[in-house]
mmCIF file of C-alpha atoms in Angstrom:
data_model
loop_
_atom_site.group_PDB
_atom_site.id
_atom_site.type_symbol
_atom_site.label_atom_id
_atom_site.label_comp_id
_atom_site.label_asym_id
_atom_site.label_seq_id
_atom_site.Cartn_x
_atom_site.Cartn_y
_atom_site.Cartn_z
ATOM 1 C CA MET Z 19 0.000 0.000 0.000
ATOM 2 C CA ALA Z 20 1.359 3.398 -0.969
ATOM 3 C CA ILE Z 21 1.899 6.150 1.548
ATOM 4 C CA LYS Z 22 -0.056 9.299 0.760
ATOM 5 C CA ARG Z 23 2.440 12.073 1.274
ATOM 6 C CA PHE Z 24 0.908 15.327 0.074
ATOM 7 C CA LYS Z 25 -2.678 15.318 1.371
ATOM 8 C CA LYS Z 26 -2.205 18.133 3.921
ATOM 9 C CA ASP Z 27 -0.638 20.839 1.790
ATOM 10 C CA THR Z 28 -2.525 20.444 -1.480
ATOM 11 C CA PRO Z 29 -3.725 23.700 -3.018
ATOM 12 C CA ALA Z 30 -7.307 24.157 -4.165
ATOM 13 C CA TYR Z 31 -6.110 24.979 -7.680
ATOM 14 C CA PHE Z 32 -2.878 24.028 -9.450
ATOM 15 C CA ASP Z 33 -1.395 26.987 -11.289
ATOM 16 C CA TYR Z 34 1.137 26.206 -14.020
ATOM 17 C CA THR Z 35 3.251 29.228 -13.030
ATOM 18 C CA ASP Z 36 3.684 27.965 -9.447
ATOM 19 C CA VAL Z 37 6.719 25.837 -10.229
ATOM 20 C CA LYS Z 38 7.668 25.196 -6.607
ATOM 21 C CA THR Z 39 4.347 23.503 -5.868
ATOM 22 C CA LEU Z 40 4.402 21.488 -9.097
ATOM 23 C CA GLN Z 41 7.915 20.189 -8.399
ATOM 24 C CA ARG Z 42 6.631 18.516 -5.225
ATOM 25 C CA PHE Z 43 4.541 16.186 -7.394
ATOM 26 C CA ILE Z 44 7.352 15.210 -9.799
ATOM 27 C CA ASN Z 45 9.801 12.419 -8.996
ATOM 28 C CA MET Z 46 13.570 12.564 -9.497
ATOM 29 C CA TYR Z 47 13.244 11.352 -13.099
ATOM 30 C CA GLY Z 48 10.795 14.101 -14.053
ATOM 31 C CA GLN Z 49 7.699 11.899 -14.048
ATOM 32 C CA ILE Z 50 4.403 12.878 -12.449
ATOM 33 C CA GLU Z 51 3.842 10.954 -9.219
ATOM 34 C CA PRO Z 52 0.935 8.470 -9.332
ATOM 35 C CA ILE Z 53 -2.352 9.130 -7.592
ATOM 36 C CA GLY Z 54 -1.549 6.608 -4.848
ATOM 37 C CA LYS Z 55 1.488 8.590 -3.730
ATOM 38 C CA THR Z 56 0.049 12.062 -4.125
ATOM 39 C CA GLY Z 57 -3.185 11.316 -2.280
ATOM 40 C CA LEU Z 58 -5.158 13.584 -4.597
ATOM 41 C CA SER Z 59 -8.617 12.960 -5.957
ATOM 42 C CA SER Z 60 -8.997 12.024 -9.618
ATOM 43 C CA LYS Z 61 -10.096 15.537 -10.510
ATOM 44 C CA GLN Z 62 -7.139 17.098 -8.681
ATOM 45 C CA GLN Z 63 -4.714 14.639 -10.320
ATOM 46 C CA ARG Z 64 -6.004 15.609 -13.788
ATOM 47 C CA GLN Z 65 -5.649 19.310 -12.945
ATOM 48 C CA LEU Z 66 -2.128 18.664 -11.673
ATOM 49 C CA ALA Z 67 -1.153 16.787 -14.841
ATOM 50 C CA THR Z 68 -2.534 19.580 -17.030
ATOM 51 C CA ALA Z 69 -0.660 22.244 -15.043
ATOM 52 C CA ILE Z 70 2.620 20.286 -15.231
ATOM 53 C CA LYS Z 71 2.235 19.739 -18.974
ATOM 54 C CA ARG Z 72 1.562 23.454 -19.523
ATOM 55 C CA ALA Z 73 4.594 24.397 -17.431
ATOM 56 C CA ARG Z 74 6.762 21.969 -19.413
ATOM 57 C CA HIS Z 75 5.505 23.366 -22.706
ATOM 58 C CA LEU Z 76 6.400 26.906 -21.594
ATOM 59 C CA ALA Z 77 9.853 25.717 -20.395
ATOM 60 C CA LEU Z 78 9.101 26.480 -16.748
ATOM 61 C CA LEU Z 79 9.727 22.812 -15.885
ATOM 62 C CA PRO Z 80 12.080 20.377 -17.627
ATOM 63 C CA PHE Z 81 10.653 17.376 -19.466
ATOM 64 C CA VAL Z 82 13.377 15.105 -18.085
ATOM 65 C CA THR Z 83 15.774 15.469 -15.174
ATOM 66 C CA GLN Z 84 19.083 13.764 -14.650
ATOM 67 C CA GLY Z 85 18.679 10.926 -12.212
#
């Protein structure tokens, strides 16, 4: 069973310009953490994924990190 790590400090809305918050939900390889680890609802996870993809497209976040 996965440990839900981020349930307490989740924002109501994920903004693609808030890079610091988005980086909390990305693992060391640059992948979006799964819903079991983030502890978000399905709707929040979709909003998070959309915000991360927008930030990557605008070069605010890297697509891949060195691991």
